[in-house]
Amino acid sequence: MSITDRTEGAQTETLWFEIELEHAPEKVWRTLVERELLDQWLLPVFGLRL
Amino acid sequence: MHGETSEPVRARLRYCHIHKYLLIYCMPPAAPTQENRIFRALADPTRRAIFESLTEGEAMVKDLTARFDISQPAVSQHLAALREAGLVEGRRDGRRVFYRVEPGGMKPLVDWIAHYQAFWTDRVGRLQELLDRMDS
């Protein structure tokens, strides 16, 4: 796994991080869209709409 | 926890896209007042240039006016904003006032950045652990 900060040096309101994970995209996708999984690694999720 | 506030960190997952990389866009919570002052002060390129110039050593308004292509009142106005943000301080010597960088002025900004570095390192570590557990 590697984390790369891609935030632009210029003024911006956005922080960009690229994270490379050695797992199947389908599995990683589940951690992004399934509320129960998001709760486990990011934050409690309420009303998530993707 | 963040700075002086006891409120939990609030982050909103705006959208995600995955191809080879995982991209996360997250809006940070509103910064406390002192951080707002620092961000506002340093958002101006001229003020950043004045601040950077003062890191080389203290200077009077007339010195800064000579270095930058702006009027003396404009320099004074920029210095006032930097002082309000706690980034510079004035030292009076008779009728002259020398401005210099306040050493601790950047600490709230450094703390703010450190907070987010720690936040994402921790969260991505959790994600890695979760993915590993999903394998077993």
PDB file of C-alpha atoms in Angstrom:
ATOM      1  CA  MET A   1       0.000   0.000   0.000  1.00  0.00           C
ATOM      2  CA  SER A   2       1.237   3.493  -0.741  1.00  0.00           C
ATOM      3  CA  ILE A   3      -0.280   6.911  -0.067  1.00  0.00           C
ATOM      4  CA  THR A   4       0.583   9.815  -2.348  1.00  0.00           C
ATOM      5  CA  ASP A   5      -0.465  13.375  -1.621  1.00  0.00           C
ATOM      6  CA  ARG A   6      -1.545  14.859  -4.975  1.00  0.00           C
ATOM      7  CA  THR A   7      -2.800  18.116  -3.506  1.00  0.00           C
ATOM      8  CA  GLU A   8      -1.916  20.978  -5.839  1.00  0.00           C
ATOM      9  CA  GLY A   9       0.651  23.458  -4.671  1.00  0.00           C
ATOM     10  CA  ALA A  10      -1.590  26.293  -5.772  1.00  0.00           C
ATOM     11  CA  GLN A  11      -4.503  27.530  -3.704  1.00  0.00           C
ATOM     12  CA  THR A  12      -7.180  24.893  -3.456  1.00  0.00           C
ATOM     13  CA  GLU A  13      -9.990  23.752  -1.207  1.00  0.00           C
ATOM     14  CA  THR A  14      -9.398  20.130  -2.058  1.00  0.00           C
ATOM     15  CA  LEU A  15      -7.005  17.643  -0.555  1.00  0.00           C
ATOM     16  CA  TRP A  16      -6.130  14.790  -2.929  1.00  0.00           C
ATOM     17  CA  PHE A  17      -4.589  11.541  -1.846  1.00  0.00           C
ATOM     18  CA  GLU A  18      -3.968   8.597  -4.096  1.00  0.00           C
ATOM     19  CA  ILE A  19      -3.870   5.285  -2.300  1.00  0.00           C
ATOM     20  CA  GLU A  20      -2.653   2.188  -4.070  1.00  0.00           C
ATOM     21  CA  LEU A  21      -3.968  -1.001  -2.535  1.00  0.00           C
ATOM     22  CA  GLU A  22      -2.920  -4.506  -3.485  1.00  0.00           C
ATOM     23  CA  HIS A  23      -6.432  -5.885  -3.494  1.00  0.00           C
ATOM     24  CA  ALA A  24      -8.965  -6.655  -6.159  1.00  0.00           C
ATOM     25  CA  PRO A  25     -10.825  -3.540  -7.332  1.00  0.00           C
ATOM     26  CA  GLU A  26     -14.169  -5.263  -6.727  1.00  0.00           C
ATOM     27  CA  LYS A  27     -13.318  -5.818  -3.084  1.00  0.00           C
ATOM     28  CA  VAL A  28     -11.996  -2.292  -2.563  1.00  0.00           C
ATOM     29  CA  TRP A  29     -15.124  -0.932  -4.226  1.00  0.00           C
ATOM     30  CA  ARG A  30     -17.260  -2.694  -1.601  1.00  0.00           C
ATOM     31  CA  THR A  31     -15.371  -0.835   1.151  1.00  0.00           C
ATOM     32  CA  LEU A  32     -16.360   2.421  -0.527  1.00  0.00           C
ATOM     33  CA  VAL A  33     -20.015   1.815  -1.197  1.00  0.00           C
ATOM     34  CA  GLU A  34     -21.228  -0.487   1.575  1.00  0.00           C
ATOM     35  CA  ARG A  35     -22.205   1.460   4.642  1.00  0.00           C
ATOM     36  CA  GLU A  36     -21.222  -1.309   7.086  1.00  0.00           C
ATOM     37  CA  LEU A  37     -17.721  -1.463   5.612  1.00  0.00           C
ATOM     38  CA  LEU A  38     -17.305   2.320   5.447  1.00  0.00           C
ATOM     39  CA  ASP A  39     -18.226   2.464   9.131  1.00  0.00           C
ATOM     40  CA  GLN A  40     -15.336   0.137   9.897  1.00  0.00           C
ATOM     41  CA  TRP A  41     -12.543   2.140   8.324  1.00  0.00           C
ATOM     42  CA  LEU A  42     -13.604   5.717   7.589  1.00  0.00           C
ATOM     43  CA  LEU A  43     -16.410   7.241   9.622  1.00  0.00           C
ATOM     44  CA  PRO A  44     -19.972   6.468  10.614  1.00  0.00           C
ATOM     45  CA  VAL A  45     -21.934   7.041   7.440  1.00  0.00           C
ATOM     46  CA  PHE A  46     -25.376   8.634   7.302  1.00  0.00           C
ATOM     47  CA  GLY A  47     -27.359   9.116   4.143  1.00  0.00           C
ATOM     48  CA  LEU A  48     -24.513   8.233   1.801  1.00  0.00           C
ATOM     49  CA  ARG A  49     -25.418   8.655  -1.854  1.00  0.00           C
ATOM     50  CA  LEU A  50     -22.914   7.752  -4.529  1.00  0.00           C
TER      51      LEU A  50
ATOM     52  CA  MET B   1      -9.833  15.674  18.221  1.00  0.00           C
ATOM     53  CA  HIS B   2      -8.790  18.926  16.701  1.00  0.00           C
ATOM     54  CA  GLY B   3      -7.205  21.981  18.283  1.00  0.00           C
ATOM     55  CA  GLU B   4      -9.348  23.767  20.841  1.00  0.00           C
ATOM     56  CA  THR B   5     -12.638  22.206  19.853  1.00  0.00           C
ATOM     57  CA  SER B   6     -13.978  19.081  21.487  1.00  0.00           C
ATOM     58  CA  GLU B   7     -16.223  18.258  18.567  1.00  0.00           C
ATOM     59  CA  PRO B   8     -15.475  15.026  16.764  1.00  0.00           C
ATOM     60  CA  VAL B   9     -13.906  15.210  13.371  1.00  0.00           C
ATOM     61  CA  ARG B  10     -16.555  15.488  10.693  1.00  0.00           C
ATOM     62  CA  ALA B  11     -15.662  14.464   7.230  1.00  0.00           C
ATOM     63  CA  ARG B  12     -17.967  13.909   4.338  1.00  0.00           C
ATOM     64  CA  LEU B  13     -17.276  11.376   1.682  1.00  0.00           C
ATOM     65  CA  ARG B  14     -18.181  13.289  -1.452  1.00  0.00           C
ATOM     66  CA  TYR B  15     -17.452  10.792  -4.156  1.00  0.00           C
ATOM     67  CA  CYS B  16     -15.175   7.954  -4.890  1.00  0.00           C
ATOM     68  CA  HIS B  17     -13.835   6.522  -8.077  1.00  0.00           C
ATOM     69  CA  ILE B  18     -11.685   3.485  -8.387  1.00  0.00           C
ATOM     70  CA  HIS B  19      -9.764   2.242 -11.326  1.00  0.00           C
ATOM     71  CA  LYS B  20      -6.180   1.459 -10.442  1.00  0.00           C
ATOM     72  CA  TYR B  21      -6.136   3.960  -7.629  1.00  0.00           C
ATOM     73  CA  LEU B  22      -8.537   4.807  -4.882  1.00  0.00           C
ATOM     74  CA  LEU B  23      -9.431   8.490  -4.877  1.00  0.00           C
ATOM     75  CA  ILE B  24     -11.144  10.093  -1.928  1.00  0.00           C
ATOM     76  CA  TYR B  25     -12.399  13.653  -1.806  1.00  0.00           C
ATOM     77  CA  CYS B  26     -13.033  14.892   1.690  1.00  0.00           C
ATOM     78  CA  MET B  27     -14.191  18.293   2.878  1.00  0.00           C
ATOM     79  CA  PRO B  28     -12.393  19.329   6.078  1.00  0.00           C
ATOM     80  CA  PRO B  29     -14.348  20.707   9.030  1.00  0.00           C
ATOM     81  CA  ALA B  30     -14.501  24.480   9.547  1.00  0.00           C
ATOM     82  CA  ALA B  31     -11.234  25.751  10.962  1.00  0.00           C
ATOM     83  CA  PRO B  32     -11.206  27.635  14.284  1.00  0.00           C
ATOM     84  CA  THR B  33     -10.824  31.405  14.211  1.00  0.00           C
ATOM     85  CA  GLN B  34      -7.049  31.635  14.592  1.00  0.00           C
ATOM     86  CA  GLU B  35      -6.527  29.196  11.737  1.00  0.00           C
ATOM     87  CA  ASN B  36      -8.971  31.214   9.643  1.00  0.00           C
ATOM     88  CA  ARG B  37      -6.879  34.316  10.249  1.00  0.00           C
ATOM     89  CA  ILE B  38      -3.696  32.518   9.244  1.00  0.00           C
ATOM     90  CA  PHE B  39      -5.216  31.018   6.112  1.00  0.00           C
ATOM     91  CA  ARG B  40      -6.738  34.361   5.166  1.00  0.00           C
ATOM     92  CA  ALA B  41      -3.445  36.165   5.728  1.00  0.00           C
ATOM     93  CA  LEU B  42      -1.374  33.692   3.735  1.00  0.00           C
ATOM     94  CA  ALA B  43      -3.926  33.354   0.928  1.00  0.00           C
ATOM     95  CA  ASP B  44      -2.680  36.655  -0.466  1.00  0.00           C
ATOM     96  CA  PRO B  45       0.488  36.203  -2.591  1.00  0.00           C
ATOM     97  CA  THR B  46       1.877  39.610  -1.600  1.00  0.00           C
ATOM     98  CA  ARG B  47       1.423  38.880   2.092  1.00  0.00           C
ATOM     99  CA  ARG B  48       3.092  35.517   1.614  1.00  0.00           C
ATOM    100  CA  ALA B  49       5.993  37.274  -0.100  1.00  0.00           C
ATOM    101  CA  ILE B  50       6.275  39.794   2.741  1.00  0.00           C
ATOM    102  CA  PHE B  51       6.149  37.005   5.308  1.00  0.00           C
ATOM    103  CA  GLU B  52       8.821  35.042   3.440  1.00  0.00           C
ATOM    104  CA  SER B  53      10.934  38.169   3.191  1.00  0.00           C
ATOM    105  CA  LEU B  54      10.717  38.653   6.944  1.00  0.00           C
ATOM    106  CA  THR B  55      11.966  35.110   7.536  1.00  0.00           C
ATOM    107  CA  GLU B  56      15.304  36.430   6.259  1.00  0.00           C
ATOM    108  CA  GLY B  57      15.404  39.012   9.031  1.00  0.00           C
ATOM    109  CA  GLU B  58      13.492  41.918  10.541  1.00  0.00           C
ATOM    110  CA  ALA B  59      12.652  44.937   8.423  1.00  0.00           C
ATOM    111  CA  MET B  60      10.902  48.293   8.580  1.00  0.00           C
ATOM    112  CA  VAL B  61       7.941  49.254   6.429  1.00  0.00           C
ATOM    113  CA  LYS B  62      10.146  51.392   4.200  1.00  0.00           C
ATOM    114  CA  ASP B  63      12.489  48.405   3.638  1.00  0.00           C
ATOM    115  CA  LEU B  64       9.570  46.251   2.557  1.00  0.00           C
ATOM    116  CA  THR B  65       8.193  49.026   0.359  1.00  0.00           C
ATOM    117  CA  ALA B  66      11.526  49.119  -1.452  1.00  0.00           C
ATOM    118  CA  ARG B  67      11.531  45.348  -1.930  1.00  0.00           C
ATOM    119  CA  PHE B  68       8.003  45.110  -3.301  1.00  0.00           C
ATOM    120  CA  ASP B  69       6.313  47.161  -5.960  1.00  0.00           C
ATOM    121  CA  ILE B  70       3.521  48.391  -3.685  1.00  0.00           C
ATOM    122  CA  SER B  71       2.841  51.554  -1.709  1.00  0.00           C
ATOM    123  CA  GLN B  72       3.829  52.083   1.915  1.00  0.00           C
ATOM    124  CA  PRO B  73       0.172  52.138   3.088  1.00  0.00           C
ATOM    125  CA  ALA B  74      -0.373  48.829   1.284  1.00  0.00           C
ATOM    126  CA  VAL B  75       2.649  47.297   3.027  1.00  0.00           C
ATOM    127  CA  SER B  76       1.331  48.561   6.365  1.00  0.00           C
ATOM    128  CA  GLN B  77      -2.056  47.038   5.624  1.00  0.00           C
ATOM    129  CA  HIS B  78      -0.490  43.681   4.766  1.00  0.00           C
ATOM    130  CA  LEU B  79       1.622  43.798   7.923  1.00  0.00           C
ATOM    131  CA  ALA B  80      -1.495  44.517   9.973  1.00  0.00           C
ATOM    132  CA  ALA B  81      -3.155  41.407   8.564  1.00  0.00           C
ATOM    133  CA  LEU B  82      -0.053  39.331   9.282  1.00  0.00           C
ATOM    134  CA  ARG B  83       0.089  40.725  12.823  1.00  0.00           C
ATOM    135  CA  GLU B  84      -3.588  39.977  13.371  1.00  0.00           C
ATOM    136  CA  ALA B  85      -2.927  36.412  12.294  1.00  0.00           C
ATOM    137  CA  GLY B  86      -0.083  36.210  14.798  1.00  0.00           C
ATOM    138  CA  LEU B  87       2.474  35.618  12.063  1.00  0.00           C
ATOM    139  CA  VAL B  88       4.604  38.738  12.569  1.00  0.00           C
ATOM    140  CA  GLU B  89       5.287  41.123  15.414  1.00  0.00           C
ATOM    141  CA  GLY B  90       6.617  44.670  15.639  1.00  0.00           C
ATOM    142  CA  ARG B  91       9.566  45.839  17.717  1.00  0.00           C
ATOM    143  CA  ARG B  92       9.723  49.555  18.430  1.00  0.00           C
ATOM    144  CA  ASP B  93      13.150  51.215  18.535  1.00  0.00           C
ATOM    145  CA  GLY B  94      12.603  54.911  19.134  1.00  0.00           C
ATOM    146  CA  ARG B  95      10.551  56.195  16.213  1.00  0.00           C
ATOM    147  CA  ARG B  96      11.292  53.163  14.112  1.00  0.00           C
ATOM    148  CA  VAL B  97       9.317  49.920  14.109  1.00  0.00           C
ATOM    149  CA  PHE B  98      10.996  46.744  12.990  1.00  0.00           C
ATOM    150  CA  TYR B  99       8.829  43.836  11.902  1.00  0.00           C
ATOM    151  CA  ARG B 100       9.871  40.234  12.271  1.00  0.00           C
ATOM    152  CA  VAL B 101       8.369  36.778  12.082  1.00  0.00           C
ATOM    153  CA  GLU B 102       6.649  35.564  15.229  1.00  0.00           C
ATOM    154  CA  PRO B 103       8.297  32.154  15.780  1.00  0.00           C
ATOM    155  CA  GLY B 104       5.191  30.437  17.132  1.00  0.00           C
ATOM    156  CA  GLY B 105       2.798  32.007  14.659  1.00  0.00           C
ATOM    157  CA  MET B 106       2.706  29.081  12.276  1.00  0.00           C
ATOM    158  CA  LYS B 107       2.029  26.514  14.991  1.00  0.00           C
ATOM    159  CA  PRO B 108      -1.776  26.441  14.526  1.00  0.00           C
ATOM    160  CA  LEU B 109      -1.244  25.849  10.811  1.00  0.00           C
ATOM    161  CA  VAL B 110       1.332  23.124  11.416  1.00  0.00           C
ATOM    162  CA  ASP B 111      -1.013  21.495  13.952  1.00  0.00           C
ATOM    163  CA  TRP B 112      -3.876  21.673  11.450  1.00  0.00           C
ATOM    164  CA  ILE B 113      -1.811  19.923   8.782  1.00  0.00           C
ATOM    165  CA  ALA B 114      -0.499  17.341  11.252  1.00  0.00           C
ATOM    166  CA  HIS B 115      -4.071  16.577  12.278  1.00  0.00           C
ATOM    167  CA  TYR B 116      -5.048  15.685   8.726  1.00  0.00           C
ATOM    168  CA  GLN B 117      -1.900  13.721   8.066  1.00  0.00           C
ATOM    169  CA  ALA B 118      -2.600  11.643  11.160  1.00  0.00           C
ATOM    170  CA  PHE B 119      -6.277  11.310  10.285  1.00  0.00           C
ATOM    171  CA  TRP B 120      -5.673   9.885   6.834  1.00  0.00           C
ATOM    172  CA  THR B 121      -2.772   7.690   7.876  1.00  0.00           C
ATOM    173  CA  ASP B 122      -4.984   6.171  10.560  1.00  0.00           C
ATOM    174  CA  ARG B 123      -7.999   5.731   8.282  1.00  0.00           C
ATOM    175  CA  VAL B 124      -6.037   4.206   5.428  1.00  0.00           C
ATOM    176  CA  GLY B 125      -4.391   1.842   7.916  1.00  0.00           C
ATOM    177  CA  ARG B 126      -7.872   0.767   8.997  1.00  0.00           C
ATOM    178  CA  LEU B 127      -8.866   0.264   5.368  1.00  0.00           C
ATOM    179  CA  GLN B 128      -5.844  -1.955   4.784  1.00  0.00           C
ATOM    180  CA  GLU B 129      -6.687  -4.023   7.875  1.00  0.00           C
ATOM    181  CA  LEU B 130     -10.298  -4.356   6.762  1.00  0.00           C
ATOM    182  CA  LEU B 131      -9.255  -5.529   3.301  1.00  0.00           C
ATOM    183  CA  ASP B 132      -6.902  -8.070   4.859  1.00  0.00           C
ATOM    184  CA  ARG B 133      -9.686  -9.347   7.129  1.00  0.00           C
ATOM    185  CA  MET B 134     -12.014  -9.688   4.148  1.00  0.00           C
ATOM    186  CA  ASP B 135      -9.486 -12.106   2.645  1.00  0.00           C
ATOM    187  CA  SER B 136      -9.628 -14.449   5.622  1.00  0.00           C
TER     188      SER B 136
END
